[in-house]
Tab-separated table of C-alpha atoms in Angstrom:
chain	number	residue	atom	x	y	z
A	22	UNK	CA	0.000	0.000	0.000
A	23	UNK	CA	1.833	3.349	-0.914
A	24	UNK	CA	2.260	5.586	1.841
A	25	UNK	CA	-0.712	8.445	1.252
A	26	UNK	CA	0.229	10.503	4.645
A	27	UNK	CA	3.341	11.978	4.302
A	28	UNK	CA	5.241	13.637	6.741
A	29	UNK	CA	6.454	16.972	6.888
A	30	UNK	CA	10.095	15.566	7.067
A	31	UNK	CA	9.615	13.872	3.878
A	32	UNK	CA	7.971	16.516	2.596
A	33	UNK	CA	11.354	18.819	3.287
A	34	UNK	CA	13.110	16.117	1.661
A	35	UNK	CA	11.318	15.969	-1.151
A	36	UNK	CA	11.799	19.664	-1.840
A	37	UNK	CA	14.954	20.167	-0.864
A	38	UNK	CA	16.155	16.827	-3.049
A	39	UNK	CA	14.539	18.904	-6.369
A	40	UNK	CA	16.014	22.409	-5.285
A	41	UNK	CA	19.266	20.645	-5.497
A	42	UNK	CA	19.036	18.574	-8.179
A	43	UNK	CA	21.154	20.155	-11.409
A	44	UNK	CA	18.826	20.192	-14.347
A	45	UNK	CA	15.870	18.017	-12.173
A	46	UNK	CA	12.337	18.198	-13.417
A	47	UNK	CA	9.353	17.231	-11.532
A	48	UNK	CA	8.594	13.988	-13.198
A	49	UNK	CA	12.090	12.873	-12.724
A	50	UNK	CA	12.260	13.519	-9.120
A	51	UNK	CA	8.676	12.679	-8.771
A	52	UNK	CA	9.611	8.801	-10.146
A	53	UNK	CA	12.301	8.570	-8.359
A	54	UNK	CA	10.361	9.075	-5.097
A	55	UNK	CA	7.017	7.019	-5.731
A	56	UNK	CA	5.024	9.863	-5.887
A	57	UNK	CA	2.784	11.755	-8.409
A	58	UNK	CA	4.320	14.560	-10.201
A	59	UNK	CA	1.319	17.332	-9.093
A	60	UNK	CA	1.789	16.625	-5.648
A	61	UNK	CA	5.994	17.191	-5.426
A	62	UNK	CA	4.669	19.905	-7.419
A	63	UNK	CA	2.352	21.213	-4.856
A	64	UNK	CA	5.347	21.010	-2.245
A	65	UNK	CA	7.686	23.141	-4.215
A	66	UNK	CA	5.410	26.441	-4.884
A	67	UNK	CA	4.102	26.129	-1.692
A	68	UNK	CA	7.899	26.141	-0.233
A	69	UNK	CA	8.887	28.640	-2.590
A	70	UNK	CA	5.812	30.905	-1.786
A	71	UNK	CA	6.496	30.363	1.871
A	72	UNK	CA	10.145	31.707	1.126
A	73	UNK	CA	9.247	34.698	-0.957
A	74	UNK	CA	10.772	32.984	-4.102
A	75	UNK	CA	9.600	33.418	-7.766
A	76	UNK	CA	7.075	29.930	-8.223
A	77	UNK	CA	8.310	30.061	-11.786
A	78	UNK	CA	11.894	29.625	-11.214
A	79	UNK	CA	14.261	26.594	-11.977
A	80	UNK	CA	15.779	24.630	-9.107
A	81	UNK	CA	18.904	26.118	-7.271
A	82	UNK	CA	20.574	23.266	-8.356
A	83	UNK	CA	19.562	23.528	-12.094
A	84	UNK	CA	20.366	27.477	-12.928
A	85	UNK	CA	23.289	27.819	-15.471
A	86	UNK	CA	25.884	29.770	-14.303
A	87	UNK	CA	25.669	32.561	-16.352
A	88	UNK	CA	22.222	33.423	-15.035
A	89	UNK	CA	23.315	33.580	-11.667
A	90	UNK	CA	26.556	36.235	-12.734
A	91	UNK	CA	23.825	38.824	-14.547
A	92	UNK	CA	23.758	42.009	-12.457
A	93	UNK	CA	20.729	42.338	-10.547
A	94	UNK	CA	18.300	44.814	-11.898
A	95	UNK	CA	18.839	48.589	-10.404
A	96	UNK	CA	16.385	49.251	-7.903
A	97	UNK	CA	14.854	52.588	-7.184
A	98	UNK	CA	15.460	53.820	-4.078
A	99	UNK	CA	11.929	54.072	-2.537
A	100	UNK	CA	11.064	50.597	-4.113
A	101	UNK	CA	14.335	49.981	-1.881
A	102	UNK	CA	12.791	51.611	1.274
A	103	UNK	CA	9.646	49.849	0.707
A	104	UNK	CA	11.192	46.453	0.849
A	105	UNK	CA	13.261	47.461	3.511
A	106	UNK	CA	10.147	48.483	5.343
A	107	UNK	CA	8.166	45.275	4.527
A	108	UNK	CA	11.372	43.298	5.335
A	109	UNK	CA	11.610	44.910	8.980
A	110	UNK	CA	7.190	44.430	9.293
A	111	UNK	CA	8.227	40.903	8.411
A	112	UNK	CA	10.809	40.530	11.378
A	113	UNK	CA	8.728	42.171	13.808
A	114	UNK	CA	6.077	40.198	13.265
A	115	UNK	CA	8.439	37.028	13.708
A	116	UNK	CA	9.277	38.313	16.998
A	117	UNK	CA	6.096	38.540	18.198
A	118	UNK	CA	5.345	35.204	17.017
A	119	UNK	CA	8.222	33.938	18.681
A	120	UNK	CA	7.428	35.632	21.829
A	121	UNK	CA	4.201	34.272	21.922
A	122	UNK	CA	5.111	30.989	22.072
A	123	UNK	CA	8.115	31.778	24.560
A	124	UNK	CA	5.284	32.808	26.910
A	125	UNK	CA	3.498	29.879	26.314
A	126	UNK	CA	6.103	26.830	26.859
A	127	UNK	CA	7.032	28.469	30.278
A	128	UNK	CA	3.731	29.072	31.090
A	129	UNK	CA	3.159	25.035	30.355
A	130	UNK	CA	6.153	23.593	31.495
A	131	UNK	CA	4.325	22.999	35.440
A	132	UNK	CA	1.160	20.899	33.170
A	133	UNK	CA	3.791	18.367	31.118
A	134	UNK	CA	4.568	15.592	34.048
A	135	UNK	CA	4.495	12.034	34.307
A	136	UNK	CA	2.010	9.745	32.508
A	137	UNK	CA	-0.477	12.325	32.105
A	138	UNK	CA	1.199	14.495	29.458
A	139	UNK	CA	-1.227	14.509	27.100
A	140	UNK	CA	-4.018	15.196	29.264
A	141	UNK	CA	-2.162	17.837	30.722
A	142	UNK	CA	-1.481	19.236	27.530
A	143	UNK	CA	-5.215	19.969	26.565
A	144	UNK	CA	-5.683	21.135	29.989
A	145	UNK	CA	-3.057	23.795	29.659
A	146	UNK	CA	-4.748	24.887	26.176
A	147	UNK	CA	-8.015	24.946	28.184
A	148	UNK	CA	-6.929	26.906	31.133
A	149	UNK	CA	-5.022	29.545	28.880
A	150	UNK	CA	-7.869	29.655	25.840
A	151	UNK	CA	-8.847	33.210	26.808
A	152	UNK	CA	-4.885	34.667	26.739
A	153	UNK	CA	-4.364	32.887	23.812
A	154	UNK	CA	-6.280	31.550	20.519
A	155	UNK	CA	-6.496	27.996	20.874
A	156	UNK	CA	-5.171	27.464	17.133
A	157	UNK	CA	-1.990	29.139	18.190
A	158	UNK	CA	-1.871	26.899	21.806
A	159	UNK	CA	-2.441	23.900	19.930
A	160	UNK	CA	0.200	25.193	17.075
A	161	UNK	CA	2.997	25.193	20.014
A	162	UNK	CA	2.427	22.007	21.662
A	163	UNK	CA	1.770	20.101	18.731
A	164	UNK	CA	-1.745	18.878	18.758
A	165	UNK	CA	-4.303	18.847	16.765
A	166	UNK	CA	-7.274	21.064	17.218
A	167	UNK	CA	-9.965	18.234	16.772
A	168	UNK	CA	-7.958	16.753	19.427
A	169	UNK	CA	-8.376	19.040	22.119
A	170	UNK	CA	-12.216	19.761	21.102
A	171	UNK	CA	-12.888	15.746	21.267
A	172	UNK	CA	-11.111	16.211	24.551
A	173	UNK	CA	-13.248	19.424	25.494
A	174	UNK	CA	-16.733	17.308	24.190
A	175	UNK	CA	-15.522	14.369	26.390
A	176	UNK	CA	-15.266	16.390	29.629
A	177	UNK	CA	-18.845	15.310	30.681
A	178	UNK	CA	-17.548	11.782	30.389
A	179	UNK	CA	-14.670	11.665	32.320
A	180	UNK	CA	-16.148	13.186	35.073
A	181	UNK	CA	-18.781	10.493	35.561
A	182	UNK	CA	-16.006	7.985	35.276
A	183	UNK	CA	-13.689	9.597	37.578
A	184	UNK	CA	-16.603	10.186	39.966
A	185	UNK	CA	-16.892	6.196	39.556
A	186	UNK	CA	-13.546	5.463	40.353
A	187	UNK	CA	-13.521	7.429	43.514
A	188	UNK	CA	-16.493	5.396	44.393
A	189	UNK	CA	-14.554	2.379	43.557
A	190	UNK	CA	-11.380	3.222	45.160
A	191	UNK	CA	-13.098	3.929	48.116
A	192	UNK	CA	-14.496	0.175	48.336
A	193	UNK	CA	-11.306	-0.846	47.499
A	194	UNK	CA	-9.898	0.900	50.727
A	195	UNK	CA	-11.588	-0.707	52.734
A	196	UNK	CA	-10.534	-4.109	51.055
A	197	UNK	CA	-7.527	-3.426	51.806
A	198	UNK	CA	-7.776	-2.170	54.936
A	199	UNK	CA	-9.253	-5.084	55.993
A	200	UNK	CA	-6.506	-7.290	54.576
A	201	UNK	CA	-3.633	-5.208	56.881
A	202	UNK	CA	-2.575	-3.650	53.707
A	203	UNK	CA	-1.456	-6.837	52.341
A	204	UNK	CA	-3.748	-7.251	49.226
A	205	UNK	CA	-2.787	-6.536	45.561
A	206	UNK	CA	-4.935	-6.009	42.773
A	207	UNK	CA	-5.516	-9.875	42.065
A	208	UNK	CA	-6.907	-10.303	45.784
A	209	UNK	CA	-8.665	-6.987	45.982
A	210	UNK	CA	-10.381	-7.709	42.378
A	211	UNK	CA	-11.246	-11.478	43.982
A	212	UNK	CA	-12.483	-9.527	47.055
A	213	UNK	CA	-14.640	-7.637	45.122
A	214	UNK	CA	-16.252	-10.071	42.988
A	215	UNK	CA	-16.986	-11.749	46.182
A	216	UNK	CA	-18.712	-9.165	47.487
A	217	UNK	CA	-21.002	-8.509	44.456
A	218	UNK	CA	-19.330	-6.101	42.734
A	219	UNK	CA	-18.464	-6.970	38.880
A	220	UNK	CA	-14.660	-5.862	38.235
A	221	UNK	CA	-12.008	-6.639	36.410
A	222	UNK	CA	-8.375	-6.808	37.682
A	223	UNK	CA	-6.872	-3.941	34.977
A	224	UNK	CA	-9.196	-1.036	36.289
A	225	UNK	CA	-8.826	-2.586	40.133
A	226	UNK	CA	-5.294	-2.443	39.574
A	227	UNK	CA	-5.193	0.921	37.152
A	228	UNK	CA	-7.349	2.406	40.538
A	229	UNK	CA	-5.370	1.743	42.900
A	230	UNK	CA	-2.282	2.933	41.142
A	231	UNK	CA	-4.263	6.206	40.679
A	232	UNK	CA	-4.757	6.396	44.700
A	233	UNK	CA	-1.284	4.754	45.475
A	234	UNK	CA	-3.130	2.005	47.246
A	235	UNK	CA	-0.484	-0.608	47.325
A	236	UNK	CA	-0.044	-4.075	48.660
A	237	UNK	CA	2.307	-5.493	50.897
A	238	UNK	CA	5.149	-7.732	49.534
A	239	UNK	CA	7.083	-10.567	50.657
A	240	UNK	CA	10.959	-8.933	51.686
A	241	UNK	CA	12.648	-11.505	49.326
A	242	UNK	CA	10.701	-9.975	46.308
A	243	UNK	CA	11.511	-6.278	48.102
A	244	UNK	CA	13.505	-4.412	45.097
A	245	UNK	CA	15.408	-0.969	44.820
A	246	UNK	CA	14.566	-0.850	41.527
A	247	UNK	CA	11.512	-1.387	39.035
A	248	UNK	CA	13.129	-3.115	36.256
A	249	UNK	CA	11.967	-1.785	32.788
A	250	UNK	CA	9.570	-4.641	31.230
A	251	UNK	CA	10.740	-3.753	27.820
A	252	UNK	CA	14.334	-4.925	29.397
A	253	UNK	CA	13.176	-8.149	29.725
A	254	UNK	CA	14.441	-11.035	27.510
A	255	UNK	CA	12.843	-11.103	24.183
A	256	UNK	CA	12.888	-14.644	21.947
A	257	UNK	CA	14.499	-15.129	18.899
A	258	UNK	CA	11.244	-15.633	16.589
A	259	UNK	CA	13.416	-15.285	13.578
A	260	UNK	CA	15.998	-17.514	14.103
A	261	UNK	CA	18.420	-15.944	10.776
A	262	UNK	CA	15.379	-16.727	8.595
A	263	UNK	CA	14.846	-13.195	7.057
A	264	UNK	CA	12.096	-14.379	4.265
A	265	UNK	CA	8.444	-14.346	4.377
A	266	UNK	CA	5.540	-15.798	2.348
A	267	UNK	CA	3.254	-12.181	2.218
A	268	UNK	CA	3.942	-8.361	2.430
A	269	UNK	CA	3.121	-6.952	6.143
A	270	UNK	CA	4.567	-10.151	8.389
A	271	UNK	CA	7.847	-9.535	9.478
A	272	UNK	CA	9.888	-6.868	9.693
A	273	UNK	CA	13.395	-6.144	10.439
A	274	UNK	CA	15.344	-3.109	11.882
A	275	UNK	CA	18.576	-1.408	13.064
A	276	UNK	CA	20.394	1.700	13.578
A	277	UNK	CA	23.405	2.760	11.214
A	278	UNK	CA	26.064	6.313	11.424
A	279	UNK	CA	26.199	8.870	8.717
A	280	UNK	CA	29.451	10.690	8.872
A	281	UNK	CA	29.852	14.002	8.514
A	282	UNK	CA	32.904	16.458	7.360
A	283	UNK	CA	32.928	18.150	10.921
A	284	UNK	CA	34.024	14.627	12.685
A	285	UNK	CA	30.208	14.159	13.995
A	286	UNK	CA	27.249	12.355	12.682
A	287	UNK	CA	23.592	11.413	11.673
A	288	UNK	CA	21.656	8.431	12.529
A	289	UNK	CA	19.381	6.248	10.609
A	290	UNK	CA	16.971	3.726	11.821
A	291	UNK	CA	15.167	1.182	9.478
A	292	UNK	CA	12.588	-0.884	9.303
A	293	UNK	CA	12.049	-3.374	6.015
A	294	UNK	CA	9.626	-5.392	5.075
A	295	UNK	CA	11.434	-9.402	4.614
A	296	UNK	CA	9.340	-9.866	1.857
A	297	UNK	CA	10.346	-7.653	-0.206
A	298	UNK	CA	12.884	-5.770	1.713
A	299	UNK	CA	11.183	-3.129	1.020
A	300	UNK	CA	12.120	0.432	3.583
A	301	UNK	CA	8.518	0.703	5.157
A	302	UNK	CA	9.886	3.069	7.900
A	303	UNK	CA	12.739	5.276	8.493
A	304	UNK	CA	14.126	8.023	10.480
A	305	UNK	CA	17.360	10.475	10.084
A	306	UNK	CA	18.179	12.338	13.622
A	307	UNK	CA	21.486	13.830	14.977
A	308	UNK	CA	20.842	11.516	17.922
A	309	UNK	CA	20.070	8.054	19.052
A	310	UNK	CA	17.525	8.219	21.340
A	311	UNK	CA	14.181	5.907	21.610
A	312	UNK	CA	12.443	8.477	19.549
A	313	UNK	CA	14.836	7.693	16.495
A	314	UNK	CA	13.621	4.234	15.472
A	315	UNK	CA	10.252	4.788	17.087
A	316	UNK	CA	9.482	7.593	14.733
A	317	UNK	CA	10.874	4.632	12.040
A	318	UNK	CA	8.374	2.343	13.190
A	319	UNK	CA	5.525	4.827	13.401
A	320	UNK	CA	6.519	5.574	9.495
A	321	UNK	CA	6.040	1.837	8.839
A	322	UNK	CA	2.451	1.618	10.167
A	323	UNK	CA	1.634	4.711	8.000
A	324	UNK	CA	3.099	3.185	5.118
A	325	UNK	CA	1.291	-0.473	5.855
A	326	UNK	CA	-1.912	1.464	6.848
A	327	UNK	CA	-1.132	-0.600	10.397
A	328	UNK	CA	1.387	-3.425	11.715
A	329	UNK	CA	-1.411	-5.312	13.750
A	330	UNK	CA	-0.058	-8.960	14.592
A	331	UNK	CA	3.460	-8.025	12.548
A	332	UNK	CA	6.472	-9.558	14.073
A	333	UNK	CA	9.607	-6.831	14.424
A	334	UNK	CA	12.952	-8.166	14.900
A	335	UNK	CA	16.009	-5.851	15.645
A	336	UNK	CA	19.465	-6.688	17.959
A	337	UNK	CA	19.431	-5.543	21.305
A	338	UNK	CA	20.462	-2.063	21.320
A	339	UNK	CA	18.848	0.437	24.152
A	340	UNK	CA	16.282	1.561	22.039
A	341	UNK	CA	14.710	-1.038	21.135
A	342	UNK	CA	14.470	-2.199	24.587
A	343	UNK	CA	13.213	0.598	26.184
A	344	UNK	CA	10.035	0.716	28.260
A	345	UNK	CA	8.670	3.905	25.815
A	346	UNK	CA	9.735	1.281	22.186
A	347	UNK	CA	7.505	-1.604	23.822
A	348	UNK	CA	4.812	0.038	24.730
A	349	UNK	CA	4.581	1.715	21.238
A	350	UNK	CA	5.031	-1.854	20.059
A	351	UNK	CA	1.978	-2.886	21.793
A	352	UNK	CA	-0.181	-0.196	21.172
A	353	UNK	CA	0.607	-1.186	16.912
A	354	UNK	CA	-0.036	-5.036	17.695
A	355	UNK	CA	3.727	-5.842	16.793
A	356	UNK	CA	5.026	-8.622	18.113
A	357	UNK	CA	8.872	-8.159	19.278
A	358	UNK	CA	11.849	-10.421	18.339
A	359	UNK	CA	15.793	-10.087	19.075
A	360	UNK	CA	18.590	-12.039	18.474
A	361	UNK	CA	21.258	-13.243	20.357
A	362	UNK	CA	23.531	-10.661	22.627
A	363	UNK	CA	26.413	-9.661	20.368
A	364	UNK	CA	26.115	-12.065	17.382
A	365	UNK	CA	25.803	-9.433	13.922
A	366	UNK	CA	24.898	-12.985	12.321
A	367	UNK	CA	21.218	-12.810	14.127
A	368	UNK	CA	20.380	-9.271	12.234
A	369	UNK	CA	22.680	-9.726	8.878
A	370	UNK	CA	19.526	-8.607	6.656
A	371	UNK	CA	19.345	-5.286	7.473
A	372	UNK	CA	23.708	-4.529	8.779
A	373	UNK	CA	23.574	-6.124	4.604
A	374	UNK	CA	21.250	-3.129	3.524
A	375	UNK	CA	22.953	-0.658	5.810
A	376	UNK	CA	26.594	-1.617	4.020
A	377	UNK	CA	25.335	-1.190	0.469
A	378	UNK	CA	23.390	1.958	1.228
A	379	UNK	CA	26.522	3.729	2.556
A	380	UNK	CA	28.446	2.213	-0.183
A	381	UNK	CA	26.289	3.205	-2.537
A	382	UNK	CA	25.934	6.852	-1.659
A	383	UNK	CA	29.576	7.224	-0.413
A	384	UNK	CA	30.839	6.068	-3.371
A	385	UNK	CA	34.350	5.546	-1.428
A	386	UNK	CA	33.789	9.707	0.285
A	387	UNK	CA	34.671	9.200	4.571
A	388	UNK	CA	31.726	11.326	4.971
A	389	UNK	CA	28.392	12.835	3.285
A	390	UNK	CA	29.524	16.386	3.672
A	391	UNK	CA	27.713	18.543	5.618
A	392	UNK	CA	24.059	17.609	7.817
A	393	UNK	CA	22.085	19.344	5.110
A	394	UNK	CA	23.810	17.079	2.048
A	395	UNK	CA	23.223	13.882	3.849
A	396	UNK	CA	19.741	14.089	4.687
A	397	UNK	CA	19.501	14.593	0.673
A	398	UNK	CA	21.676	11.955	-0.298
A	399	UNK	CA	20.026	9.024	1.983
A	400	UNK	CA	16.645	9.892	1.178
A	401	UNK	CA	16.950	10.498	-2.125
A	402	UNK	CA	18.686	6.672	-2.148
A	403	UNK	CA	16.242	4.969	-0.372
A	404	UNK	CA	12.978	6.202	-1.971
A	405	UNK	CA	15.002	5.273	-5.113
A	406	UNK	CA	15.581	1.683	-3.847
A	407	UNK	CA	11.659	1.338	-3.503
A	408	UNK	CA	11.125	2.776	-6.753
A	409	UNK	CA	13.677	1.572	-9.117
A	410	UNK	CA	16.799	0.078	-7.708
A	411	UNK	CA	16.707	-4.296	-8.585
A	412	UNK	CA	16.872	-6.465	-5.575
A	413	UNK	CA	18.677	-9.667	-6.310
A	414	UNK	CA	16.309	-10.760	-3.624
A	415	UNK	CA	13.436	-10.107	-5.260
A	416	UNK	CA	14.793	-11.689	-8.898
A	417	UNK	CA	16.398	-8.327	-9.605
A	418	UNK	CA	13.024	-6.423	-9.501
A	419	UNK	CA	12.803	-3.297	-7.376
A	420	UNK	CA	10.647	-3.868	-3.911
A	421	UNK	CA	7.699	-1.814	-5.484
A	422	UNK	CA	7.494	-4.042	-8.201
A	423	UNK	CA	7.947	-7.254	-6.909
A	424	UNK	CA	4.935	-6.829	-4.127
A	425	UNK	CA	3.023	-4.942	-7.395
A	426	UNK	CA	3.468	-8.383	-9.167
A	427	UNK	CA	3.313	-10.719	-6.107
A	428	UNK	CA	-0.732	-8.689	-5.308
A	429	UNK	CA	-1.542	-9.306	-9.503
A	430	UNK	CA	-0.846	-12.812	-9.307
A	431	UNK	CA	-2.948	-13.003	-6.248
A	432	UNK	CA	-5.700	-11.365	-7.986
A	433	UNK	CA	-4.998	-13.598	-10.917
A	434	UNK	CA	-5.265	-17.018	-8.997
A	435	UNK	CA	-8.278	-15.891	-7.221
A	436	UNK	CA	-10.261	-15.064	-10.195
């Protein structure tokens, strides 16, 4: 399924691969990327109108140098003065703007804490809707209007159910109470039931969390600690098998450097499809944080239209055992797998992909140049490997194509 929701990273991308490209037309580029030729279109006048650039005009990249050495027409000096003046407006404005949302991030900071962020968030836009428009709060922190007014509509709701789980914590007080202190959810829920009351252990347990009603435990099970579950040892479901019979049931993914010209460097996380090693997912970031290959995997499920009951496999770097990775894992329905501690072997799919794409856009260069020229160069290469570049794989058909032909003959045999 082609990827219909693009992001504005890929967007940029896209944009900044045809500015740059000497003598690059829209259809070229357009191919090149998987997308239709109106729509990179789209991208560049809007980027060009938001920049105050001529729509009309080639790309950067393309313009012969001879146009770029003609003199500049002579300007009259209160044409001058006018664009001077508009050019100051402009920069006012922008500080305003910036000031704004100065005010509001330290105004917000006390509302983003601990599980509740979200909720906070549309609090915050609701407490400061009257000092602010509520386009330009939601602008800021990055939500989506509809959001917060779904949020706002629900209001009603979650009062009645927080209303019901005072009532219930309150039964569950005395519960425990009753027990010494020593019941957990399990024997609180059991309890409960006993009693008459129909509950079931997750909102017993996500209630008494709430209230920090907790049970006793036994001291040999006492820890310092709460060890991260997504730390926990995950199987080997792949076991070096890196094929599969259908688009959309396994994945792979890892982590790979881009060097740069200043000594420092980019990261890219993957995720690819073992049927058709086709790049589903990835993200470039000047860090390597859980947010780089979860914004990879969040990709993927836009480009799938979903990963329910997908199995993921990576190695076990930090990332992809962090508490924040599994949980998006479960909220997508993908099922995780890792191999074994230290053995390349377990993952050689995707450290094979990662060596030809740096080889490929290297080209024998120690680094990419500067941050700018690599984010071009990788994505222009790996929308390219979807699109056109053969897979010996895939019979030395591009990923695109061979999933395009594997989904005819489908149709074929079920006709």
């Amino acid at each position: 399924m082609a990827m219909k929701d693009y992001s504005d990273e890929f967007k940029a991308d896209a944009v900044a691969l045809y500015e740059s490209t000497p003598g690059a037309t829209y259809k070229s580029i357009a191919t090149d990327l998987g997308i239709d030729r109106n729509t990179l279109r789209n991208w560049v006048l809007r980027d060009r109108e938001r920049r105050g650039q001529d729509p009309a005009a080639p790309p950067a990249g393309g313009r012969r140098v001879a146009a770029s050495k003609q003199a500049a027409p002579a300007t009259e000096p209160d044409e001058r003065i006018r664009q001077l003046e508009a050019r100051v407006a402009e920069l006012e404005a922008s500080e305003r703007k910036l000031a704004t949302e100065r005010d509001i991030l330290r105004k917000a900071a006390k509302y983003f804490r601990g599980d509740e962020l979200v909720i906070s968030r549309f609090q915050f836009v609701d407490d400061h809707r009257d000092a602010f428009e509520v386009k330009r709060l939601c602008e800021v922190l990055g939500l989506n209007r509809s959001s917060y007014y779904k949020w706002l509509s629900d209001r009603q709701a979650r009062q009645v159910r927080q209303r019901a789980d005072e009532r219930l914590a309150a039964r569950i007080r005395e519960v425990h109470a009753e027990s010494g202190g020593a019941y957990g959810s399990p024997r609180v829920t059991a309890e409960l039931k006993e009693n008459g009351l129909l509950v079931n252990e997750k909102r017993v347990a996500r209630v008494m969390r709430t209230f920090s009603i907790t049970g006793v435990r036994l001291r040999r099970r006492v820890r310092t600690t709460v060890p991260d579950p997504a730390a926990a040892r995950v199987p080997d479901l792949f076991r070096r098998d890196f094929t599969a019979p259908e688009p959309g049931i396994k994945y792979m993914g890892d982590i790979t450097y881009l060097p740069l010209e200043n000594g420092e460097f980019l990261y890219l996380a993957t995720v690819l499809d073992c049927f058709s090693r086709k790049v589903v997912g990835w993200s470039i970031a000047d860090h390597m944080r859980t947010d780089l290959v979860a914004d990879a995997l969040k990709m993927a499920a836009r480009t799938r239209g979903g990963l329910d009951g997908a199995v993921f496999h990576s190695d076990h770097g930090a990332q992809y055992r962090a508490r924040v990775y599994a949980g998006l894992c479960d909220r997508l329905g993908v099922t995780r797998s890792m191999g074994a501690v230290g053995s390349s072997a377990d993952n050689a799919a995707c450290e094979s992909f990662h060596a030809s794409l740096k080889r490929e856009t290297l080209q024998g260069a120690r680094h990419y140049g500067d941050a700018a020229t690599c984010r071009r160069t990788v994505f222009a290469w790996l929308t390219r490997y979807n699109t056109r570049r053969r897979h010996s794989a895939n019979g030395h058909l591009s990923p695109n194509e061979y999933e395009r032909r594997h989904h005819t003959a489908k149709l074929t045999l079920a006709a």
